[in-house]
PDB file of C-alpha atoms in Angstrom:
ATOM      1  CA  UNK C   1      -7.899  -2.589  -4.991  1.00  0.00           C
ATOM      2  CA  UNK C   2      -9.430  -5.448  -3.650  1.00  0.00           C
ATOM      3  CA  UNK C   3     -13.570  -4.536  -3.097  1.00  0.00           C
ATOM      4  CA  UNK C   4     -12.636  -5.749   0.563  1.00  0.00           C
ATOM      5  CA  UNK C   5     -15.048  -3.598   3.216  1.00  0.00           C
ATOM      6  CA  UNK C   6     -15.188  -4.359   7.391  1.00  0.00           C
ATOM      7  CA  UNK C   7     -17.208  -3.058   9.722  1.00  0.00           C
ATOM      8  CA  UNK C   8     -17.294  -1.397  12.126  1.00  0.00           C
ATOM      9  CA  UNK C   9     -13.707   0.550  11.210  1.00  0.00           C
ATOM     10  CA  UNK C  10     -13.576   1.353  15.290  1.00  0.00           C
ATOM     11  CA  UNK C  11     -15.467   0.097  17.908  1.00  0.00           C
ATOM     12  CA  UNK C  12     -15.326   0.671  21.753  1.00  0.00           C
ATOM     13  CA  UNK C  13     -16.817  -2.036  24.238  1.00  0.00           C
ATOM     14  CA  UNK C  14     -16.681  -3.621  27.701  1.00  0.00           C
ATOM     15  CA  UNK C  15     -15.482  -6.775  29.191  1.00  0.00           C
ATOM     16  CA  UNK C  16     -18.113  -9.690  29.261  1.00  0.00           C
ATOM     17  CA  UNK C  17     -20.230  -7.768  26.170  1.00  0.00           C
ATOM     18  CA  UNK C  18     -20.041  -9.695  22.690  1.00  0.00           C
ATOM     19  CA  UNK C  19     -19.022  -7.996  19.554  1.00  0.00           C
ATOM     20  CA  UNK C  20     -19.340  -9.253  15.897  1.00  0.00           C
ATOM     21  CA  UNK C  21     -17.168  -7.901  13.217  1.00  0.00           C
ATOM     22  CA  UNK C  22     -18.278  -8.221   9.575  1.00  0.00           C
ATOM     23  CA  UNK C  23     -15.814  -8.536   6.584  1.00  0.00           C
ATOM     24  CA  UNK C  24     -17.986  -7.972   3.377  1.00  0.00           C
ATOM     25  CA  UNK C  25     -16.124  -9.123  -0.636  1.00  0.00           C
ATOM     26  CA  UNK C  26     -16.898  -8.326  -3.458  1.00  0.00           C
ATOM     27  CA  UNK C  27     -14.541 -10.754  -5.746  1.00  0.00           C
ATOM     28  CA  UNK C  28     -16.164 -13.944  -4.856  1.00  0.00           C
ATOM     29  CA  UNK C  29     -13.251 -15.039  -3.909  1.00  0.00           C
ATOM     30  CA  UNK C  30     -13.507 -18.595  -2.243  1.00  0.00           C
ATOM     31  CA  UNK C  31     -11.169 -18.413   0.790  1.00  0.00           C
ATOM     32  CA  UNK C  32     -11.547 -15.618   3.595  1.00  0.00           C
ATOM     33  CA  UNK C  33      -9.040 -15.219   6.951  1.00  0.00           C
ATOM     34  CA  UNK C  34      -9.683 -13.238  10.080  1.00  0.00           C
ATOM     35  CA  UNK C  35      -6.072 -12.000  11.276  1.00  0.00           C
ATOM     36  CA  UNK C  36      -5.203  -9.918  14.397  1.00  0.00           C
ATOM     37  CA  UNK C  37      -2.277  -7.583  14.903  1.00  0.00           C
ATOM     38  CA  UNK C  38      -1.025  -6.663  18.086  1.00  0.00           C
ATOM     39  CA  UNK C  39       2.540  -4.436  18.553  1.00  0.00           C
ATOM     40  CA  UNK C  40       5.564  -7.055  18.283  1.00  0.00           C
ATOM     41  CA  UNK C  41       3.165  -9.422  17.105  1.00  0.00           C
ATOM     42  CA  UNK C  42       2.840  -9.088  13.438  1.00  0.00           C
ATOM     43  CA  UNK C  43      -0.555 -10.996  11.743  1.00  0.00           C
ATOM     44  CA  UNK C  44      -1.825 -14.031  13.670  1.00  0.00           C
ATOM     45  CA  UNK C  45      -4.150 -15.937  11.823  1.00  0.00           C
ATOM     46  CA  UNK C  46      -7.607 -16.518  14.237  1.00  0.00           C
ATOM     47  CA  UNK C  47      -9.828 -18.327  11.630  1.00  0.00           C
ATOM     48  CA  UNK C  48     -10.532 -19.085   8.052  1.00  0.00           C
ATOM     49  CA  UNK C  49     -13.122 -19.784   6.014  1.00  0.00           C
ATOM     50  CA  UNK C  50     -12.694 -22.424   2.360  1.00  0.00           C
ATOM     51  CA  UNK C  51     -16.186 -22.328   1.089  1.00  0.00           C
ATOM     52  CA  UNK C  52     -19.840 -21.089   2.484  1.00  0.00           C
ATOM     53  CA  UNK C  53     -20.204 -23.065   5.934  1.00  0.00           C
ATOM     54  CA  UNK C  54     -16.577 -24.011   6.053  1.00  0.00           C
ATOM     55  CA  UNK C  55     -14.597 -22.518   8.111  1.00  0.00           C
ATOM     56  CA  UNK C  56     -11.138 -23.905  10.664  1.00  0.00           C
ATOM     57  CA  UNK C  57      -9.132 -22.616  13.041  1.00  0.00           C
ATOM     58  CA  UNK C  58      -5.848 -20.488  13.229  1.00  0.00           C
ATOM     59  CA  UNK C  59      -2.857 -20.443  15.162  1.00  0.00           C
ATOM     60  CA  UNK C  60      -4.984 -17.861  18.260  1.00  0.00           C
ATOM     61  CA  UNK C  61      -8.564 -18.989  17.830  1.00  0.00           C
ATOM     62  CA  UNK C  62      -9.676 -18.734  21.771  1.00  0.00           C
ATOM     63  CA  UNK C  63     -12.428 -16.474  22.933  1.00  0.00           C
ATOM     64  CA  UNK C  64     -13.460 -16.274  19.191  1.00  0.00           C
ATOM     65  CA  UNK C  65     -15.942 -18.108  16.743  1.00  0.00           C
ATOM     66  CA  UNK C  66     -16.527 -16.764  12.836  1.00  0.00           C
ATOM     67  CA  UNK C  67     -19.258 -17.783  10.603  1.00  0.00           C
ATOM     68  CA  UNK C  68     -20.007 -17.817   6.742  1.00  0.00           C
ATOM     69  CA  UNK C  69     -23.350 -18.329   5.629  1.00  0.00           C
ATOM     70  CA  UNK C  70     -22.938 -16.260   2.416  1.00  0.00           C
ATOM     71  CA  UNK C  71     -19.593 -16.590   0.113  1.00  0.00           C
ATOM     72  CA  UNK C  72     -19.661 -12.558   0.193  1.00  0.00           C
ATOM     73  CA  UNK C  73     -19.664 -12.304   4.209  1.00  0.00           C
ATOM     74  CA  UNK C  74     -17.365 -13.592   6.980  1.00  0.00           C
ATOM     75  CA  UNK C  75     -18.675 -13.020  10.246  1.00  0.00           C
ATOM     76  CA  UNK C  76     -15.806 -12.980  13.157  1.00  0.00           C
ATOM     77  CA  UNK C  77     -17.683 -13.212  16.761  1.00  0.00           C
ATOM     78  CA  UNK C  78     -15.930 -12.352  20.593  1.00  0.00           C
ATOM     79  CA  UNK C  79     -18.502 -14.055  22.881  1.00  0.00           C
ATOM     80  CA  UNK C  80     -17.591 -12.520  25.606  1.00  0.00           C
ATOM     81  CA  UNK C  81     -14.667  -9.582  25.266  1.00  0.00           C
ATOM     82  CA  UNK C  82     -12.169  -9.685  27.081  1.00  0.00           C
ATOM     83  CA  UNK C  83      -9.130  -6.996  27.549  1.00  0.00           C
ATOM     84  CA  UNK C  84      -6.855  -9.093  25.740  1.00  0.00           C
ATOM     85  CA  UNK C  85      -8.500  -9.091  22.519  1.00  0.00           C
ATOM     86  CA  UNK C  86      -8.116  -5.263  22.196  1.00  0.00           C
ATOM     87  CA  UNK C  87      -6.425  -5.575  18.508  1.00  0.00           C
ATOM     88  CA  UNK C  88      -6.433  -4.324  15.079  1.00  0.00           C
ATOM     89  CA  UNK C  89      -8.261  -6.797  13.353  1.00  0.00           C
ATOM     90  CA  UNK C  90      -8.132  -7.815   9.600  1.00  0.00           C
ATOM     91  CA  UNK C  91     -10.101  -9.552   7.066  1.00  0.00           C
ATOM     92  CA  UNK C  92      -8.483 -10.783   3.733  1.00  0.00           C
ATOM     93  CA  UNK C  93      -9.569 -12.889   0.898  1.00  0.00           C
ATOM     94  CA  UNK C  94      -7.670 -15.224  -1.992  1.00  0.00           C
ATOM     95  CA  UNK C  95      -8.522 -17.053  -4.367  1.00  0.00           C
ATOM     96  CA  UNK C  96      -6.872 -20.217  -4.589  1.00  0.00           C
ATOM     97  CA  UNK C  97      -6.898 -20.571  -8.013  1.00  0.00           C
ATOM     98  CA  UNK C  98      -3.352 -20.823 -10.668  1.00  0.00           C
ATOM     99  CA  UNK C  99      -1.226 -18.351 -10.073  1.00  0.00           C
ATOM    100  CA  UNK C 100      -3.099 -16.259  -7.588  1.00  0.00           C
ATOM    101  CA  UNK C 101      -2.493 -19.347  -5.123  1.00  0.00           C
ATOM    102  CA  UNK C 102      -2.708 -17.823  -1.547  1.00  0.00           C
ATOM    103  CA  UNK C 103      -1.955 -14.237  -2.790  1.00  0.00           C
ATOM    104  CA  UNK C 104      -4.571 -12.440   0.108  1.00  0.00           C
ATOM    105  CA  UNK C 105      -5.790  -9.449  -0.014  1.00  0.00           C
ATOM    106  CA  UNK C 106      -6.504  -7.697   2.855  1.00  0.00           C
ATOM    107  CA  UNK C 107      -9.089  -5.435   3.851  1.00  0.00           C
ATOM    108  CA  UNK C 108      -8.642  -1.575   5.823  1.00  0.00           C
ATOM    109  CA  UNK C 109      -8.943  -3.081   9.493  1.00  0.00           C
ATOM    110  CA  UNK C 110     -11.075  -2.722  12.741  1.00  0.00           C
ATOM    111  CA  UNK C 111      -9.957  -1.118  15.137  1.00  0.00           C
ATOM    112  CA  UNK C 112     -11.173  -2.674  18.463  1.00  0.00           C
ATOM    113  CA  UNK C 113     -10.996  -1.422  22.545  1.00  0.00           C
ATOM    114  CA  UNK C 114     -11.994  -3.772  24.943  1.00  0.00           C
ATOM    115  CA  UNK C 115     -11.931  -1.509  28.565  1.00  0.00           C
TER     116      UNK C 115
ATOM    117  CA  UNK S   1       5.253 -25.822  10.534  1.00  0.00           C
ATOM    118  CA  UNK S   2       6.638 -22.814   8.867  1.00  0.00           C
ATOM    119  CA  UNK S   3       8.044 -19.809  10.721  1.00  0.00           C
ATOM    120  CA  UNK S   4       9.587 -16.104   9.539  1.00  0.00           C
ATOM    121  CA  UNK S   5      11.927 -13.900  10.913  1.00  0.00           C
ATOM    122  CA  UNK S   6      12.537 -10.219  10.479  1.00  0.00           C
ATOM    123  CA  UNK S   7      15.583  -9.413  12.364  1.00  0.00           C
ATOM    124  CA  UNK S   8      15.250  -5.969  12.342  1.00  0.00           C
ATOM    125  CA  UNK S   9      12.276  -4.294  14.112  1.00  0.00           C
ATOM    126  CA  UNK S  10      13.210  -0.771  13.188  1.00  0.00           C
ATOM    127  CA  UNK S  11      15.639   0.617  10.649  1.00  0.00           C
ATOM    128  CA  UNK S  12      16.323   3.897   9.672  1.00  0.00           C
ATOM    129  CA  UNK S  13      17.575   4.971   6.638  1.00  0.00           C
ATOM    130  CA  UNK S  14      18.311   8.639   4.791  1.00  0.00           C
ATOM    131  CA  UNK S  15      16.041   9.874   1.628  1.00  0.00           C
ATOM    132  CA  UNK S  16      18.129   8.390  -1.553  1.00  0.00           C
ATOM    133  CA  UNK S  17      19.873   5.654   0.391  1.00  0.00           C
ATOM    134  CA  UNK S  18      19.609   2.548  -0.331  1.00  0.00           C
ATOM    135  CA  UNK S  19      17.476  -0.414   1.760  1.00  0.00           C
ATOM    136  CA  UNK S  20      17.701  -3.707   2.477  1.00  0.00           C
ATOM    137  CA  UNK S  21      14.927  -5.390   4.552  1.00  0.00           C
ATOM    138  CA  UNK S  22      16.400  -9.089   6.416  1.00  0.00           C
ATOM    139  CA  UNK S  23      13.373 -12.099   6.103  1.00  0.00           C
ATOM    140  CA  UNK S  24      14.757 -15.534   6.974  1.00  0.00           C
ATOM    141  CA  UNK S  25      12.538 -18.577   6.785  1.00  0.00           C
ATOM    142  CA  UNK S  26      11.592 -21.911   7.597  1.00  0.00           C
ATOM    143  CA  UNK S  27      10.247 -24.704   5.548  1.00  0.00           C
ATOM    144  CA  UNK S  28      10.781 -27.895   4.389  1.00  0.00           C
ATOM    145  CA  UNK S  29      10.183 -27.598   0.799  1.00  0.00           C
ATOM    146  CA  UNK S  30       9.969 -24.555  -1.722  1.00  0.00           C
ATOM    147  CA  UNK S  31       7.798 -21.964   0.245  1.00  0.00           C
ATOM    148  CA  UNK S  32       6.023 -19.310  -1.483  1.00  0.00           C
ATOM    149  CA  UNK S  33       7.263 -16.131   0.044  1.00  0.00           C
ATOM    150  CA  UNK S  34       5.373 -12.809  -0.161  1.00  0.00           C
ATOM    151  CA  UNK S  35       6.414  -8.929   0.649  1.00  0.00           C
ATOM    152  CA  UNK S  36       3.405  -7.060   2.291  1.00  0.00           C
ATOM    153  CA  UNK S  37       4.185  -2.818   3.421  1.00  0.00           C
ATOM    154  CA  UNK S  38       1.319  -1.196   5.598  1.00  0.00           C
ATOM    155  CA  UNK S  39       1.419   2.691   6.024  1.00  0.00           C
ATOM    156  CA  UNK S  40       0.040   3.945   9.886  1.00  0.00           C
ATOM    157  CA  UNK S  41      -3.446   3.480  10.046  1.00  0.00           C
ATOM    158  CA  UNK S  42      -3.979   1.553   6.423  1.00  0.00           C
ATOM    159  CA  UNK S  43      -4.237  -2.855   5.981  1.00  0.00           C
ATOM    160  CA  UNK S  44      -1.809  -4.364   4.052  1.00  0.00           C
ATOM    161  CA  UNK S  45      -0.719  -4.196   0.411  1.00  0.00           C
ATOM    162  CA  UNK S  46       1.009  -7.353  -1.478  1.00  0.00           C
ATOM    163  CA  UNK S  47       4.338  -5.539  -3.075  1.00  0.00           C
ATOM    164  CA  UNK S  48       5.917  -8.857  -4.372  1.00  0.00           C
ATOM    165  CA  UNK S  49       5.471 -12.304  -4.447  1.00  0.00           C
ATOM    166  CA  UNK S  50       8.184 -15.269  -5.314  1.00  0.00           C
ATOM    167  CA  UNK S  51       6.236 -18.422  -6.148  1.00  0.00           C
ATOM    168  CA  UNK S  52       8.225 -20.508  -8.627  1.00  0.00           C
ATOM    169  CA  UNK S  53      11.098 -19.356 -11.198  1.00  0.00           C
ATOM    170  CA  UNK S  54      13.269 -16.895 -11.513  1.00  0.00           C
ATOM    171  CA  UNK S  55      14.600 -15.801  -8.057  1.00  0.00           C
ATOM    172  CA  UNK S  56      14.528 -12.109  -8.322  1.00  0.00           C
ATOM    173  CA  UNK S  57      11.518 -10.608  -8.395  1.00  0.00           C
ATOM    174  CA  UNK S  58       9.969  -7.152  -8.642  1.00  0.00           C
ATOM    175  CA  UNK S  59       7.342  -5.850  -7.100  1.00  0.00           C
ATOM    176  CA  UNK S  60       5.548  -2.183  -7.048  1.00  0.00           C
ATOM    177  CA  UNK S  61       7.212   0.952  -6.293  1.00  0.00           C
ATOM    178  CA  UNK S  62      10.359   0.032  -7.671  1.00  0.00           C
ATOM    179  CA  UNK S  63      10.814  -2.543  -4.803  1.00  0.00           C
ATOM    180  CA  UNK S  64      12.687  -6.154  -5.563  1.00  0.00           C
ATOM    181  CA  UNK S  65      13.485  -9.205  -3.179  1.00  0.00           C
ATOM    182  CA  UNK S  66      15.851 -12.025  -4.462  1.00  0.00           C
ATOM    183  CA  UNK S  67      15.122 -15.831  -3.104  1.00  0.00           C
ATOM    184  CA  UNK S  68      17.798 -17.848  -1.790  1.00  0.00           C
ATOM    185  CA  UNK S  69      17.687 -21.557  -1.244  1.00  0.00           C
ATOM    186  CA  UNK S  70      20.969 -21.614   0.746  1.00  0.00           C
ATOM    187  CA  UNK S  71      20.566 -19.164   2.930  1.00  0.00           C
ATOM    188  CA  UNK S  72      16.263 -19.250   3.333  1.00  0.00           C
ATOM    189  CA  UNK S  73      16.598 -16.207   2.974  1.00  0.00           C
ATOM    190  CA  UNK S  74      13.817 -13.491   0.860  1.00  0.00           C
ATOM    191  CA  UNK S  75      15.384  -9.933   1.587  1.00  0.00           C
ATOM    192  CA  UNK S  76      13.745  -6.902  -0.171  1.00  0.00           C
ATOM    193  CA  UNK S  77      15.670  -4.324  -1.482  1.00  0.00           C
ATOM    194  CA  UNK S  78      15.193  -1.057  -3.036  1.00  0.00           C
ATOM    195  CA  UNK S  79      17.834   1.102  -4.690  1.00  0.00           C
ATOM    196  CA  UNK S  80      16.716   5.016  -3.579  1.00  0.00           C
ATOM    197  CA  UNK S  81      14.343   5.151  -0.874  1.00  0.00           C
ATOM    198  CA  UNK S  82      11.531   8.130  -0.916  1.00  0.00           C
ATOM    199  CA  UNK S  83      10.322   9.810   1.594  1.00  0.00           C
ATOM    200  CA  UNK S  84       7.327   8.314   1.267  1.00  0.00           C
ATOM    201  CA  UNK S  85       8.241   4.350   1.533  1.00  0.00           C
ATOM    202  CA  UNK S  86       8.519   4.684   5.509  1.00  0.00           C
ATOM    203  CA  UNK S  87       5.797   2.439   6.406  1.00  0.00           C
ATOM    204  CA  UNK S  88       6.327  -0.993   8.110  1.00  0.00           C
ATOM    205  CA  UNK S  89       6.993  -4.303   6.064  1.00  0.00           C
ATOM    206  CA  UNK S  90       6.187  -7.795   6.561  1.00  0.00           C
ATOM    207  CA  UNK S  91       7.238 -10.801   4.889  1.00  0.00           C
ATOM    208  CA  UNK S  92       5.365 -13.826   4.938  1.00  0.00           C
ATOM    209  CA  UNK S  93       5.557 -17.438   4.004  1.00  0.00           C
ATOM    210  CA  UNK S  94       2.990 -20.131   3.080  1.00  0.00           C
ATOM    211  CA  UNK S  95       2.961 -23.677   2.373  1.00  0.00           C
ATOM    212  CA  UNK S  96       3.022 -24.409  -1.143  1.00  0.00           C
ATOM    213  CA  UNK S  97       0.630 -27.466  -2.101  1.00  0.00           C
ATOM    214  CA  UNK S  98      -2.900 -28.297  -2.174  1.00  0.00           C
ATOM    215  CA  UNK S  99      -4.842 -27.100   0.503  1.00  0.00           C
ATOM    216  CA  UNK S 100      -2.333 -24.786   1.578  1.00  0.00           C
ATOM    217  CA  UNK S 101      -3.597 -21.807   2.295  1.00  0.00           C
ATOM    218  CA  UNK S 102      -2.282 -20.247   5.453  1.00  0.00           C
ATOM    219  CA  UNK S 103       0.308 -17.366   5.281  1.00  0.00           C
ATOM    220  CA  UNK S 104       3.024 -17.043   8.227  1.00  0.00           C
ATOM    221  CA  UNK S 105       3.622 -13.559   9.058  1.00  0.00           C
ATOM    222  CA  UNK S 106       7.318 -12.200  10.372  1.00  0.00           C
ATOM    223  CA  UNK S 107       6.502  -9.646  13.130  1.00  0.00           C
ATOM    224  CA  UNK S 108       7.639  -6.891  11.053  1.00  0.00           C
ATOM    225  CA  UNK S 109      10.116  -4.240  10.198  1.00  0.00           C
ATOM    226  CA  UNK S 110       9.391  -0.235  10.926  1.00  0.00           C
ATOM    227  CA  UNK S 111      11.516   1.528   8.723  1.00  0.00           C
ATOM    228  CA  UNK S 112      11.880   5.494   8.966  1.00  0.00           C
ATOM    229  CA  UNK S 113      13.427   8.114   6.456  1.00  0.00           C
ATOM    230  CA  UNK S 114      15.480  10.965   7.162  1.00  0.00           C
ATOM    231  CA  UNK S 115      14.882  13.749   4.993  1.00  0.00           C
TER     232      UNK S 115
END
């Protein structure tokens, strides 16, 4: 498997409070996503990350910022929670390199409650 | 922009029978198409990938999905289901090219097994 750790695994919070998840590789792998999955939904990309300080938006990126300063670490940020982003949230990595071209590999989830 | 369909959302099926899991796509050119299962409560494993080449392709635990052109169509199939293969599957597409990096999700089939 992937050495593809995020953190907190659960986390409980209130509206208006922010709330940083951390997805943490150990493959070096250049490219890093933050997805959400919600029932009926499937995988939505939020945002994604090419190289160390390079990151771009997804397909549901409101309410949320991310931030790489290390290739190892992809930081995804909720300023301010709101009951809508109550999700199961997922990193995943690739490396865009030959044949491995964007196969991602995707990390255990977070679960997140926002009440 | 590239979209996937799934149009089951929940198929039952009896232990030994065979499966069949509908993906339809849509994209201009020759998409790279990916197979992705996730048991309750785990992230996502890659089962198969179709990239270039020959059009059936296997994949782990004795799963296979066969690319068609004609019909944009990347169904998986598998010839004796276990017990143990009820999990929900996704299939997902991404733009094949330079730069392309971002994989379209279907919203994903639940499939169950009868004993």
């Amino acid at each position: 498997d992937a050495g593809i750790t995020q953190s907190p695994r659960h986390k409980v919070t209130e509206t208006g409070t922010p709330v940083t998840l951390r997805c943490h590789q150990t493959e070096n792998h250049r490219y890093m996503y933050w997805y959400r999955q919600d029932p009926g939904h499937g995988l939505r990309l939020i945002h994604y990350s090419y190289g160390v300080k390079d990151t771009d938006k997804g397909e549901v990126s409101d309410g949320y910022s991310v931030s790489r300063s290390k290739t190892e670490d992809f930081l995804l940020t909720l300023e301010s929670a709101t009951s809508s982003q109550t999700s199961v949230y997922f990193c995943a990595i690739s490396d865009q390199r030959g044949i491995r071209y964007n196969e991602q590999f995707f990390g255990p989830g977070t679960r997140l409650t926002v009440l | 922009a590239q979209s996937v369909t799934q149009p089951d959302i929940h198929i039952t099926v009896s232990e030994g029978a065979s499966l069949e899991l509908r993906c339809n796509y849509s994209y201009g050119a020759t998409p790279y198409l990916f197979w992705y299962v996730q048991s309750p409560g785990q992230g996502l494993q890659l089962l198969l990938k179709y990239f270039s080449g020959d059009t059936l392709v296997q994949g782990i635990k004795g799963f296979e999905a066969e690319f068609k052109r004609s019909q944009s169509s990347f169904n998986l199939r598998k010839p004796s289901v276990h017990w143990s293969d009820a999990a929900e599957y996704f299939c997902a597409v991404a733009a094949s090219g330079a730069g392309s990096y971002q994989l379209t999700f279907g919203k994903g089939t639940k499939l169950s097994v009868i004993p």
